[in-house]
Amino acid sequence: MNKIIWFTGQPGSGKTTLNEALVKKFNKDYPNILTISVDGDDLRDITTNKDYSENGRRLNINIAMNITKFLQSKNYLVIASLVSPYKDLRDSLKKERSVLEVYLFTNEKRGKEDFFVENYESPTENCLKLNTGNKTIEECIDEILSVYW
């Protein structure tokens, strides 16, 4: 079964950008691996929950996790990108499934600072940490693939 790739990080850290680039890379270079994206922006389009409180965020993260687990059970490589600020939720997924957690961060101003989550809990272990402010998209993908395999 394929490992889930779960991008986490503050808004503007590059989650959606790397998700899209990695899906393209897998589709082009590994066409025998069924690859699909679960993105927080898309999730908000298909749910009625627009609540950004802790309870609302937890609900959306749980929905994304359930979608991700279902798709993985159907033999998809799932690449998920959500702020997912709560370590306990991310850790619970990692206990249940094979997950490569990728923590993205940057010191660059990217225009999404108004959306930062004040109580974001950064991963502390068992994750790949990438500073997207000092790496190209290709360098990030190469690093992810070197850990994924």
mmCIF file of N, CA and C in Angstrom:
data_model
loop_
_atom_site.group_PDB
_atom_site.id
_atom_site.type_symbol
_atom_site.label_atom_id
_atom_site.label_comp_id
_atom_site.label_asym_id
_atom_site.label_seq_id
_atom_site.Cartn_x
_atom_site.Cartn_y
_atom_site.Cartn_z
ATOM 1 N N MET A 1 0.853 -1.186 0.000
ATOM 2 C CA MET A 1 0.000 0.000 0.000
ATOM 3 C C MET A 1 0.900 1.251 0.000
ATOM 4 N N ASN A 2 0.498 2.249 -0.743
ATOM 5 C CA ASN A 2 1.270 3.477 -0.862
ATOM 6 C C ASN A 2 1.262 4.271 0.441
ATOM 7 N N LYS A 3 2.382 4.919 0.702
ATOM 8 C CA LYS A 3 2.504 5.797 1.851
ATOM 9 C C LYS A 3 1.779 7.110 1.547
ATOM 10 N N ILE A 4 1.070 7.644 2.529
ATOM 11 C CA ILE A 4 0.424 8.954 2.399
ATOM 12 C C ILE A 4 1.492 10.032 2.565
ATOM 13 N N ILE A 5 1.437 11.056 1.743
ATOM 14 C CA ILE A 5 2.299 12.225 1.931
ATOM 15 C C ILE A 5 1.398 13.334 2.453
ATOM 16 N N TRP A 6 1.704 13.832 3.643
ATOM 17 C CA TRP A 6 0.854 14.825 4.313
ATOM 18 C C TRP A 6 1.658 16.105 4.512
ATOM 19 N N PHE A 7 1.324 17.132 3.721
ATOM 20 C CA PHE A 7 1.966 18.440 3.873
ATOM 21 C C PHE A 7 1.248 19.223 4.967
ATOM 22 N N THR A 8 2.011 19.770 5.890
ATOM 23 C CA THR A 8 1.474 20.626 6.932
ATOM 24 C C THR A 8 2.337 21.876 7.018
ATOM 25 N N GLY A 9 1.761 22.957 7.509
ATOM 26 C CA GLY A 9 2.490 24.219 7.650
ATOM 27 C C GLY A 9 1.525 25.385 7.582
ATOM 28 N N GLN A 10 2.023 26.534 7.939
ATOM 29 C CA GLN A 10 1.208 27.738 7.943
ATOM 30 C C GLN A 10 0.768 28.100 6.516
ATOM 31 N N PRO A 11 -0.303 28.879 6.381
ATOM 32 C CA PRO A 11 -0.699 29.368 5.055
ATOM 33 C C PRO A 11 0.475 30.089 4.378
ATOM 34 N N GLY A 12 0.647 29.839 3.100
ATOM 35 C CA GLY A 12 1.713 30.492 2.340
ATOM 36 C C GLY A 12 3.041 29.771 2.394
ATOM 37 N N SER A 13 3.091 28.613 3.028
ATOM 38 C CA SER A 13 4.365 27.897 3.138
ATOM 39 C C SER A 13 4.673 27.036 1.910
ATOM 40 N N GLY A 14 3.697 26.857 1.020
ATOM 41 C CA GLY A 14 3.944 26.117 -0.217
ATOM 42 C C GLY A 14 3.273 24.766 -0.304
ATOM 43 N N LYS A 15 2.337 24.488 0.578
ATOM 44 C CA LYS A 15 1.685 23.173 0.602
ATOM 45 C C LYS A 15 0.982 22.845 -0.716
ATOM 46 N N THR A 16 0.103 23.720 -1.157
ATOM 47 C CA THR A 16 -0.650 23.458 -2.391
ATOM 48 C C THR A 16 0.279 23.420 -3.598
ATOM 49 N N THR A 17 1.232 24.316 -3.657
ATOM 50 C CA THR A 17 2.183 24.360 -4.771
ATOM 51 C C THR A 17 2.957 23.062 -4.884
ATOM 52 N N LEU A 18 3.490 22.577 -3.763
ATOM 53 C CA LEU A 18 4.255 21.329 -3.806
ATOM 54 C C LEU A 18 3.345 20.125 -4.042
ATOM 55 N N ASN A 19 2.149 20.155 -3.508
ATOM 56 C CA ASN A 19 1.192 19.079 -3.746
ATOM 57 C C ASN A 19 0.945 18.933 -5.250
ATOM 58 N N GLU A 20 0.609 20.042 -5.891
ATOM 59 C CA GLU A 20 0.324 20.006 -7.330
ATOM 60 C C GLU A 20 1.538 19.548 -8.127
ATOM 61 N N ALA A 21 2.725 20.041 -7.777
ATOM 62 C CA ALA A 21 3.941 19.664 -8.502
ATOM 63 C C ALA A 21 4.275 18.189 -8.298
ATOM 64 N N LEU A 22 4.054 17.689 -7.095
ATOM 65 C CA LEU A 22 4.361 16.290 -6.809
ATOM 66 C C LEU A 22 3.370 15.354 -7.501
ATOM 67 N N VAL A 23 2.102 15.715 -7.549
ATOM 68 C CA VAL A 23 1.115 14.918 -8.280
ATOM 69 C C VAL A 23 1.518 14.848 -9.757
ATOM 70 N N LYS A 24 1.899 15.974 -10.343
ATOM 71 C CA LYS A 24 2.341 15.981 -11.753
ATOM 72 C C LYS A 24 3.558 15.080 -11.959
ATOM 73 N N LYS A 25 4.500 15.157 -11.020
ATOM 74 C CA LYS A 25 5.720 14.343 -11.103
ATOM 75 C C LYS A 25 5.367 12.852 -11.078
ATOM 76 N N PHE A 26 4.526 12.438 -10.143
ATOM 77 C CA PHE A 26 4.132 11.030 -10.080
ATOM 78 C C PHE A 26 3.367 10.615 -11.327
ATOM 79 N N ASN A 27 2.443 11.446 -11.792
ATOM 80 C CA ASN A 27 1.674 11.099 -12.982
ATOM 81 C C ASN A 27 2.562 10.951 -14.212
ATOM 82 N N LYS A 28 3.599 11.778 -14.298
ATOM 83 C CA LYS A 28 4.503 11.738 -15.456
ATOM 84 C C LYS A 28 5.519 10.602 -15.339
ATOM 85 N N ASP A 29 6.192 10.518 -14.190
ATOM 86 C CA ASP A 29 7.312 9.585 -14.045
ATOM 87 C C ASP A 29 6.933 8.214 -13.491
ATOM 88 N N TYR A 30 5.799 8.123 -12.831
ATOM 89 C CA TYR A 30 5.359 6.857 -12.217
ATOM 90 C C TYR A 30 3.878 6.624 -12.536
ATOM 91 N N PRO A 31 3.548 6.484 -13.826
ATOM 92 C CA PRO A 31 2.131 6.385 -14.213
ATOM 93 C C PRO A 31 1.423 5.150 -13.652
ATOM 94 N N ASN A 32 2.181 4.158 -13.202
ATOM 95 C CA ASN A 32 1.564 2.958 -12.633
ATOM 96 C C ASN A 32 1.116 3.174 -11.179
ATOM 97 N N ILE A 33 1.483 4.303 -10.583
ATOM 98 C CA ILE A 33 1.051 4.626 -9.220
ATOM 99 C C ILE A 33 -0.131 5.582 -9.310
ATOM 100 N N LEU A 34 -1.286 5.124 -8.867
ATOM 101 C CA LEU A 34 -2.474 5.983 -8.856
ATOM 102 C C LEU A 34 -2.260 7.077 -7.817
ATOM 103 N N THR A 35 -2.257 8.319 -8.251
ATOM 104 C CA THR A 35 -1.948 9.438 -7.362
ATOM 105 C C THR A 35 -3.102 10.427 -7.361
ATOM 106 N N ILE A 36 -3.443 10.915 -6.166
ATOM 107 C CA ILE A 36 -4.548 11.864 -6.027
ATOM 108 C C ILE A 36 -4.218 12.875 -4.935
ATOM 109 N N SER A 37 -4.773 14.058 -5.095
ATOM 110 C CA SER A 37 -4.537 15.157 -4.165
ATOM 111 C C SER A 37 -5.763 15.381 -3.282
ATOM 112 N N VAL A 38 -5.508 15.639 -2.005
ATOM 113 C CA VAL A 38 -6.536 16.123 -1.086
ATOM 114 C C VAL A 38 -5.986 17.434 -0.528
ATOM 115 N N ASP A 39 -6.607 18.541 -0.918
ATOM 116 C CA ASP A 39 -6.099 19.863 -0.546
ATOM 117 C C ASP A 39 -7.135 20.608 0.302
ATOM 118 N N GLY A 40 -6.661 21.328 1.286
ATOM 119 C CA GLY A 40 -7.557 22.070 2.172
ATOM 120 C C GLY A 40 -8.451 23.042 1.431
ATOM 121 N N ASP A 41 -7.928 23.695 0.394
ATOM 122 C CA ASP A 41 -8.741 24.624 -0.395
ATOM 123 C C ASP A 41 -9.894 23.893 -1.079
ATOM 124 N N ASP A 42 -9.603 22.716 -1.636
ATOM 125 C CA ASP A 42 -10.646 21.923 -2.285
ATOM 126 C C ASP A 42 -11.654 21.409 -1.261
ATOM 127 N N LEU A 43 -11.153 21.007 -0.107
ATOM 128 C CA LEU A 43 -12.030 20.490 0.937
ATOM 129 C C LEU A 43 -13.072 21.524 1.352
ATOM 130 N N ARG A 44 -12.654 22.780 1.474
ATOM 131 C CA ARG A 44 -13.602 23.837 1.841
ATOM 132 C C ARG A 44 -14.671 24.022 0.771
ATOM 133 N N ASP A 45 -14.354 23.669 -0.476
ATOM 134 C CA ASP A 45 -15.347 23.769 -1.557
ATOM 135 C C ASP A 45 -16.395 22.669 -1.494
ATOM 136 N N ILE A 46 -16.066 21.530 -0.876
ATOM 137 C CA ILE A 46 -17.017 20.415 -0.873
ATOM 138 C C ILE A 46 -17.701 20.202 0.475
ATOM 139 N N THR A 47 -17.298 20.949 1.496
ATOM 140 C CA THR A 47 -17.975 20.840 2.790
ATOM 141 C C THR A 47 -18.703 22.142 3.085
ATOM 142 N N THR A 48 -19.623 22.058 3.991
ATOM 143 C CA THR A 48 -20.344 23.271 4.390
ATOM 144 C C THR A 48 -19.686 23.942 5.583
ATOM 145 N N ASN A 49 -18.647 23.316 6.123
ATOM 146 C CA ASN A 49 -17.991 23.852 7.315
ATOM 147 C C ASN A 49 -16.967 24.917 6.935
ATOM 148 N N LYS A 50 -17.280 26.162 7.210
ATOM 149 C CA LYS A 50 -16.351 27.278 6.952
ATOM 150 C C LYS A 50 -15.854 27.862 8.275
ATOM 151 N N ASP A 51 -15.969 27.075 9.332
ATOM 152 C CA ASP A 51 -15.620 27.488 10.688
ATOM 153 C C ASP A 51 -14.107 27.338 10.901
ATOM 154 N N TYR A 52 -13.441 28.428 11.236
ATOM 155 C CA TYR A 52 -11.995 28.398 11.445
ATOM 156 C C TYR A 52 -11.638 28.353 12.926
ATOM 157 N N SER A 53 -12.615 28.078 13.789
ATOM 158 C CA SER A 53 -12.308 27.875 15.205
ATOM 159 C C SER A 53 -11.582 26.537 15.335
ATOM 160 N N GLU A 54 -11.099 26.243 16.533
ATOM 161 C CA GLU A 54 -10.431 24.957 16.723
ATOM 162 C C GLU A 54 -11.378 23.800 16.410
ATOM 163 N N ASN A 55 -12.621 23.874 16.875
ATOM 164 C CA ASN A 55 -13.574 22.796 16.598
ATOM 165 C C ASN A 55 -13.832 22.643 15.104
ATOM 166 N N GLY A 56 -13.992 23.761 14.401
ATOM 167 C CA GLY A 56 -14.219 23.713 12.965
ATOM 168 C C GLY A 56 -13.031 23.151 12.211
ATOM 169 N N ARG A 57 -11.833 23.571 12.602
ATOM 170 C CA ARG A 57 -10.620 23.053 11.957
ATOM 171 C C ARG A 57 -10.479 21.551 12.211
ATOM 172 N N ARG A 58 -10.710 21.134 13.442
ATOM 173 C CA ARG A 58 -10.604 19.706 13.768
ATOM 174 C C ARG A 58 -11.588 18.880 12.945
ATOM 175 N N LEU A 59 -12.795 19.400 12.774
ATOM 176 C CA LEU A 59 -13.786 18.697 11.961
ATOM 177 C C LEU A 59 -13.277 18.530 10.531
ATOM 178 N N ASN A 60 -12.792 19.604 9.922
ATOM 179 C CA ASN A 60 -12.299 19.525 8.542
ATOM 180 C C ASN A 60 -11.081 18.619 8.418
ATOM 181 N N ILE A 61 -10.196 18.652 9.399
ATOM 182 C CA ILE A 61 -9.013 17.787 9.349
ATOM 183 C C ILE A 61 -9.441 16.327 9.444
ATOM 184 N N ASN A 62 -10.397 16.039 10.317
ATOM 185 C CA ASN A 62 -10.897 14.662 10.426
ATOM 186 C C ASN A 62 -11.558 14.203 9.133
ATOM 187 N N ILE A 63 -12.291 15.089 8.484
ATOM 188 C CA ILE A 63 -12.888 14.750 7.184
ATOM 189 C C ILE A 63 -11.780 14.431 6.183
ATOM 190 N N ALA A 64 -10.766 15.276 6.128
ATOM 191 C CA ALA A 64 -9.645 15.051 5.196
ATOM 192 C C ALA A 64 -8.925 13.744 5.507
ATOM 193 N N MET A 65 -8.730 13.458 6.779
ATOM 194 C CA MET A 65 -8.066 12.219 7.160
ATOM 195 C C MET A 65 -8.896 10.998 6.742
ATOM 196 N N ASN A 66 -10.206 11.063 6.920
ATOM 197 C CA ASN A 66 -11.061 9.941 6.524
ATOM 198 C C ASN A 66 -11.079 9.744 5.011
ATOM 199 N N ILE A 67 -11.121 10.841 4.262
ATOM 200 C CA ILE A 67 -11.037 10.753 2.798
ATOM 201 C C ILE A 67 -9.706 10.138 2.392
ATOM 202 N N THR A 68 -8.641 10.610 3.026
ATOM 203 C CA THR A 68 -7.295 10.127 2.717
ATOM 204 C C THR A 68 -7.169 8.626 3.007
ATOM 205 N N LYS A 69 -7.649 8.190 4.151
ATOM 206 C CA LYS A 69 -7.574 6.765 4.499
ATOM 207 C C LYS A 69 -8.397 5.919 3.524
ATOM 208 N N PHE A 70 -9.568 6.408 3.145
ATOM 209 C CA PHE A 70 -10.398 5.679 2.183
ATOM 210 C C PHE A 70 -9.668 5.538 0.846
ATOM 211 N N LEU A 71 -9.126 6.649 0.346
ATOM 212 C CA LEU A 71 -8.442 6.605 -0.949
ATOM 213 C C LEU A 71 -7.201 5.713 -0.884
ATOM 214 N N GLN A 72 -6.476 5.767 0.224
ATOM 215 C CA GLN A 72 -5.311 4.902 0.366
ATOM 216 C C GLN A 72 -5.742 3.428 0.359
ATOM 217 N N SER A 73 -6.874 3.133 0.987
ATOM 218 C CA SER A 73 -7.356 1.749 1.011
ATOM 219 C C SER A 73 -7.724 1.250 -0.392
ATOM 220 N N LYS A 74 -7.965 2.177 -1.309
ATOM 221 C CA LYS A 74 -8.255 1.840 -2.705
ATOM 222 C C LYS A 74 -6.991 1.879 -3.554
ATOM 223 N N ASN A 75 -5.843 1.879 -2.890
ATOM 224 C CA ASN A 75 -4.507 1.804 -3.497
ATOM 225 C C ASN A 75 -4.055 3.083 -4.186
ATOM 226 N N TYR A 76 -4.569 4.218 -3.744
ATOM 227 C CA TYR A 76 -4.068 5.496 -4.232
ATOM 228 C C TYR A 76 -2.915 5.970 -3.365
ATOM 229 N N LEU A 77 -1.956 6.618 -4.009
ATOM 230 C CA LEU A 77 -0.990 7.427 -3.274
ATOM 231 C C LEU A 77 -1.701 8.757 -3.056
ATOM 232 N N VAL A 78 -1.941 9.105 -1.813
ATOM 233 C CA VAL A 78 -2.651 10.336 -1.494
ATOM 234 C C VAL A 78 -1.648 11.375 -1.031
ATOM 235 N N ILE A 79 -1.716 12.545 -1.666
ATOM 236 C CA ILE A 79 -0.881 13.669 -1.269
ATOM 237 C C ILE A 79 -1.832 14.723 -0.712
ATOM 238 N N ALA A 80 -1.760 14.906 0.597
ATOM 239 C CA ALA A 80 -2.673 15.815 1.283
ATOM 240 C C ALA A 80 -1.930 17.090 1.677
ATOM 241 N N SER A 81 -2.617 18.220 1.551
ATOM 242 C CA SER A 81 -2.018 19.502 1.944
ATOM 243 C C SER A 81 -3.064 20.317 2.698
ATOM 244 N N LEU A 82 -2.835 20.420 4.003
ATOM 245 C CA LEU A 82 -3.717 21.186 4.874
ATOM 246 C C LEU A 82 -2.859 21.862 5.937
ATOM 247 N N VAL A 83 -3.291 23.006 6.413
ATOM 248 C CA VAL A 83 -2.569 23.633 7.525
ATOM 249 C C VAL A 83 -2.455 22.616 8.657
ATOM 250 N N SER A 84 -3.523 21.924 8.947
ATOM 251 C CA SER A 84 -3.583 20.880 9.989
ATOM 252 C C SER A 84 -2.707 21.226 11.199
ATOM 253 N N PRO A 85 -3.124 22.236 11.971
ATOM 254 C CA PRO A 85 -2.267 22.771 13.031
ATOM 255 C C PRO A 85 -2.149 21.921 14.295
ATOM 256 N N TYR A 86 -2.911 20.833 14.388
ATOM 257 C CA TYR A 86 -2.942 20.091 15.648
ATOM 258 C C TYR A 86 -2.146 18.795 15.554
ATOM 259 N N LYS A 87 -1.079 18.757 16.308
ATOM 260 C CA LYS A 87 -0.145 17.629 16.300
ATOM 261 C C LYS A 87 -0.833 16.319 16.657
ATOM 262 N N ASP A 88 -1.763 16.345 17.607
ATOM 263 C CA ASP A 88 -2.415 15.107 18.026
ATOM 264 C C ASP A 88 -3.171 14.454 16.867
ATOM 265 N N LEU A 89 -3.794 15.239 16.006
ATOM 266 C CA LEU A 89 -4.509 14.669 14.861
ATOM 267 C C LEU A 89 -3.536 14.077 13.848
ATOM 268 N N ARG A 90 -2.472 14.831 13.561
ATOM 269 C CA ARG A 90 -1.480 14.322 12.602
ATOM 270 C C ARG A 90 -0.830 13.037 13.144
ATOM 271 N N ASP A 91 -0.523 13.030 14.446
ATOM 272 C CA ASP A 91 0.098 11.844 15.044
ATOM 273 C C ASP A 91 -0.840 10.649 15.030
ATOM 274 N N SER A 92 -2.134 10.888 15.225
ATOM 275 C CA SER A 92 -3.083 9.769 15.203
ATOM 276 C C SER A 92 -3.123 9.122 13.815
ATOM 277 N N LEU A 93 -3.044 9.924 12.768
ATOM 278 C CA LEU A 93 -3.011 9.379 11.409
ATOM 279 C C LEU A 93 -1.725 8.578 11.201
ATOM 280 N N LYS A 94 -0.610 9.107 11.698
ATOM 281 C CA LYS A 94 0.670 8.415 11.538
ATOM 282 C C LYS A 94 0.693 7.087 12.302
ATOM 283 N N LYS A 95 -0.064 6.978 13.377
ATOM 284 C CA LYS A 95 -0.137 5.712 14.116
ATOM 285 C C LYS A 95 -0.967 4.675 13.355
ATOM 286 N N GLU A 96 -1.968 5.152 12.607
ATOM 287 C CA GLU A 96 -2.869 4.247 11.887
ATOM 288 C C GLU A 96 -2.337 3.826 10.528
ATOM 289 N N ARG A 97 -1.642 4.726 9.866
ATOM 290 C CA ARG A 97 -1.242 4.520 8.471
ATOM 291 C C ARG A 97 0.228 4.855 8.271
ATOM 292 N N SER A 98 0.742 4.443 7.126
ATOM 293 C CA SER A 98 2.102 4.795 6.741
ATOM 294 C C SER A 98 2.064 6.196 6.132
ATOM 295 N N VAL A 99 2.642 7.171 6.836
ATOM 296 C CA VAL A 99 2.541 8.577 6.443
ATOM 297 C C VAL A 99 3.927 9.211 6.450
ATOM 298 N N LEU A 100 4.225 9.923 5.376
ATOM 299 C CA LEU A 100 5.380 10.814 5.365
ATOM 300 C C LEU A 100 4.835 12.208 5.638
ATOM 301 N N GLU A 101 5.079 12.708 6.841
ATOM 302 C CA GLU A 101 4.646 14.056 7.202
ATOM 303 C C GLU A 101 5.730 15.030 6.752
ATOM 304 N N VAL A 102 5.332 16.026 5.971
ATOM 305 C CA VAL A 102 6.274 17.019 5.453
ATOM 306 C C VAL A 102 5.863 18.384 5.997
ATOM 307 N N TYR A 103 6.716 18.925 6.861
ATOM 308 C CA TYR A 103 6.463 20.225 7.476
ATOM 309 C C TYR A 103 7.136 21.301 6.628
ATOM 310 N N LEU A 104 6.318 22.199 6.080
ATOM 311 C CA LEU A 104 6.820 23.279 5.234
ATOM 312 C C LEU A 104 6.780 24.588 6.006
ATOM 313 N N PHE A 105 7.837 25.364 5.841
ATOM 314 C CA PHE A 105 7.897 26.670 6.494
ATOM 315 C C PHE A 105 8.760 27.595 5.657
ATOM 316 N N THR A 106 8.617 28.877 5.904
ATOM 317 C CA THR A 106 9.413 29.886 5.217
ATOM 318 C C THR A 106 9.425 31.155 6.037
ATOM 319 N N ASN A 107 10.452 31.954 5.841
ATOM 320 C CA ASN A 107 10.510 33.274 6.460
ATOM 321 C C ASN A 107 10.101 34.363 5.476
ATOM 322 N N GLU A 108 9.825 33.952 4.231
ATOM 323 C CA GLU A 108 9.416 34.908 3.213
ATOM 324 C C GLU A 108 8.000 35.408 3.471
ATOM 325 N N LYS A 109 7.732 36.632 3.072
ATOM 326 C CA LYS A 109 6.368 37.175 3.102
ATOM 327 C C LYS A 109 5.691 36.749 1.811
ATOM 328 N N ARG A 110 4.566 36.059 1.926
ATOM 329 C CA ARG A 110 3.875 35.547 0.747
ATOM 330 C C ARG A 110 2.426 35.997 0.682
ATOM 331 N N GLY A 111 2.067 36.967 1.505
ATOM 332 C CA GLY A 111 0.731 37.548 1.415
ATOM 333 C C GLY A 111 -0.368 36.793 2.114
ATOM 334 N N LYS A 112 -0.028 35.764 2.878
ATOM 335 C CA LYS A 112 -1.068 34.995 3.577
ATOM 336 C C LYS A 112 -0.917 35.113 5.091
ATOM 337 N N GLU A 113 -0.121 36.061 5.539
ATOM 338 C CA GLU A 113 0.146 36.200 6.964
ATOM 339 C C GLU A 113 -1.120 36.467 7.787
ATOM 340 N N ASP A 114 -2.126 37.087 7.183
ATOM 341 C CA ASP A 114 -3.387 37.345 7.893
ATOM 342 C C ASP A 114 -4.134 36.057 8.230
ATOM 343 N N PHE A 115 -3.747 34.951 7.585
ATOM 344 C CA PHE A 115 -4.445 33.681 7.791
ATOM 345 C C PHE A 115 -3.680 32.733 8.710
ATOM 346 N N PHE A 116 -2.540 33.174 9.256
ATOM 347 C CA PHE A 116 -1.743 32.306 10.118
ATOM 348 C C PHE A 116 -2.569 31.799 11.294
ATOM 349 N N VAL A 117 -2.290 30.584 11.703
ATOM 350 C CA VAL A 117 -2.953 29.968 12.845
ATOM 351 C C VAL A 117 -2.069 30.213 14.064
ATOM 352 N N GLU A 118 -2.591 30.944 15.035
ATOM 353 C CA GLU A 118 -1.797 31.322 16.206
ATOM 354 C C GLU A 118 -1.314 30.118 16.999
ATOM 355 N N ASN A 119 -2.123 29.099 17.120
ATOM 356 C CA ASN A 119 -1.752 27.942 17.947
ATOM 357 C C ASN A 119 -1.277 26.748 17.111
ATOM 358 N N TYR A 120 -0.603 27.028 15.998
ATOM 359 C CA TYR A 120 -0.073 25.962 15.149
ATOM 360 C C TYR A 120 0.988 25.176 15.913
ATOM 361 N N GLU A 121 0.865 23.852 15.905
ATOM 362 C CA GLU A 121 1.805 22.975 16.599
ATOM 363 C C GLU A 121 2.710 22.304 15.571
ATOM 364 N N SER A 122 3.946 22.775 15.478
ATOM 365 C CA SER A 122 4.897 22.229 14.508
ATOM 366 C C SER A 122 5.252 20.785 14.857
ATOM 367 N N PRO A 123 5.471 19.974 13.843
ATOM 368 C CA PRO A 123 5.938 18.608 14.111
ATOM 369 C C PRO A 123 7.314 18.651 14.770
ATOM 370 N N THR A 124 7.562 17.721 15.654
ATOM 371 C CA THR A 124 8.846 17.705 16.360
ATOM 372 C C THR A 124 9.696 16.496 16.006
ATOM 373 N N GLU A 125 9.065 15.440 15.470
ATOM 374 C CA GLU A 125 9.816 14.238 15.128
ATOM 375 C C GLU A 125 9.093 13.464 14.033
ATOM 376 N N ASN A 126 9.829 12.516 13.457
ATOM 377 C CA ASN A 126 9.272 11.653 12.418
ATOM 378 C C ASN A 126 8.623 12.437 11.285
ATOM 379 N N CYS A 127 9.317 13.462 10.824
ATOM 380 C CA CYS A 127 8.807 14.252 9.708
ATOM 381 C C CYS A 127 9.978 14.787 8.902
ATOM 382 N N LEU A 128 9.674 15.229 7.702
ATOM 383 C CA LEU A 128 10.649 15.913 6.862
ATOM 384 C C LEU A 128 10.358 17.397 6.968
ATOM 385 N N LYS A 129 11.355 18.186 7.337
ATOM 386 C CA LYS A 129 11.179 19.633 7.461
ATOM 387 C C LYS A 129 11.838 20.308 6.265
ATOM 388 N N LEU A 130 11.057 21.143 5.556
ATOM 389 C CA LEU A 130 11.572 21.832 4.373
ATOM 390 C C LEU A 130 11.322 23.325 4.477
ATOM 391 N N ASN A 131 12.390 24.095 4.388
ATOM 392 C CA ASN A 131 12.276 25.545 4.307
ATOM 393 C C ASN A 131 12.089 25.893 2.834
ATOM 394 N N THR A 132 10.850 26.191 2.457
ATOM 395 C CA THR A 132 10.555 26.461 1.052
ATOM 396 C C THR A 132 11.024 27.832 0.611
ATOM 397 N N GLY A 133 11.521 28.624 1.541
ATOM 398 C CA GLY A 133 12.045 29.940 1.197
ATOM 399 C C GLY A 133 13.436 29.881 0.606
ATOM 400 N N ASN A 134 14.152 28.780 0.834
ATOM 401 C CA ASN A 134 15.515 28.702 0.297
ATOM 402 C C ASN A 134 15.732 27.485 -0.598
ATOM 403 N N LYS A 135 14.642 26.876 -1.081
ATOM 404 C CA LYS A 135 14.744 25.744 -1.999
ATOM 405 C C LYS A 135 13.786 25.955 -3.176
ATOM 406 N N THR A 136 14.168 25.443 -4.325
ATOM 407 C CA THR A 136 13.269 25.471 -5.473
ATOM 408 C C THR A 136 12.232 24.356 -5.310
ATOM 409 N N ILE A 137 11.188 24.418 -6.111
ATOM 410 C CA ILE A 137 10.184 23.357 -6.105
ATOM 411 C C ILE A 137 10.847 22.020 -6.436
ATOM 412 N N GLU A 138 11.731 22.017 -7.413
ATOM 413 C CA GLU A 138 12.407 20.780 -7.819
ATOM 414 C C GLU A 138 13.270 20.227 -6.693
ATOM 415 N N GLU A 139 13.967 21.095 -5.966
ATOM 416 C CA GLU A 139 14.791 20.632 -4.843
ATOM 417 C C GLU A 139 13.919 20.031 -3.741
ATOM 418 N N CYS A 140 12.782 20.645 -3.486
ATOM 419 C CA CYS A 140 11.854 20.110 -2.486
ATOM 420 C C CYS A 140 11.343 18.737 -2.910
ATOM 421 N N ILE A 141 10.944 18.616 -4.169
ATOM 422 C CA ILE A 141 10.439 17.329 -4.666
ATOM 423 C C ILE A 141 11.523 16.255 -4.574
ATOM 424 N N ASP A 142 12.745 16.587 -4.960
ATOM 425 C CA ASP A 142 13.838 15.619 -4.872
ATOM 426 C C ASP A 142 14.039 15.148 -3.430
ATOM 427 N N GLU A 143 13.969 16.068 -2.486
ATOM 428 C CA GLU A 143 14.147 15.711 -1.078
ATOM 429 C C GLU A 143 13.000 14.825 -0.588
ATOM 430 N N ILE A 144 11.778 15.159 -0.990
ATOM 431 C CA ILE A 144 10.610 14.354 -0.596
ATOM 432 C C ILE A 144 10.743 12.936 -1.166
ATOM 433 N N LEU A 145 11.096 12.839 -2.437
ATOM 434 C CA LEU A 145 11.215 11.519 -3.060
ATOM 435 C C LEU A 145 12.343 10.702 -2.449
ATOM 436 N N SER A 146 13.424 11.348 -2.046
ATOM 437 C CA SER A 146 14.536 10.597 -1.429
ATOM 438 C C SER A 146 14.105 9.990 -0.091
ATOM 439 N N VAL A 147 13.167 10.625 0.596
ATOM 440 C CA VAL A 147 12.666 10.095 1.866
ATOM 441 C C VAL A 147 11.502 9.130 1.619
ATOM 442 N N TYR A 148 10.678 9.417 0.625
ATOM 443 C CA TYR A 148 9.494 8.603 0.354
ATOM 444 C C TYR A 148 9.855 7.163 0.038
ATOM 445 N N TRP A 149 10.846 6.985 -0.820
ATOM 446 C CA TRP A 149 11.207 5.626 -1.252
ATOM 447 C C TRP A 149 11.975 4.953 -0.144
#
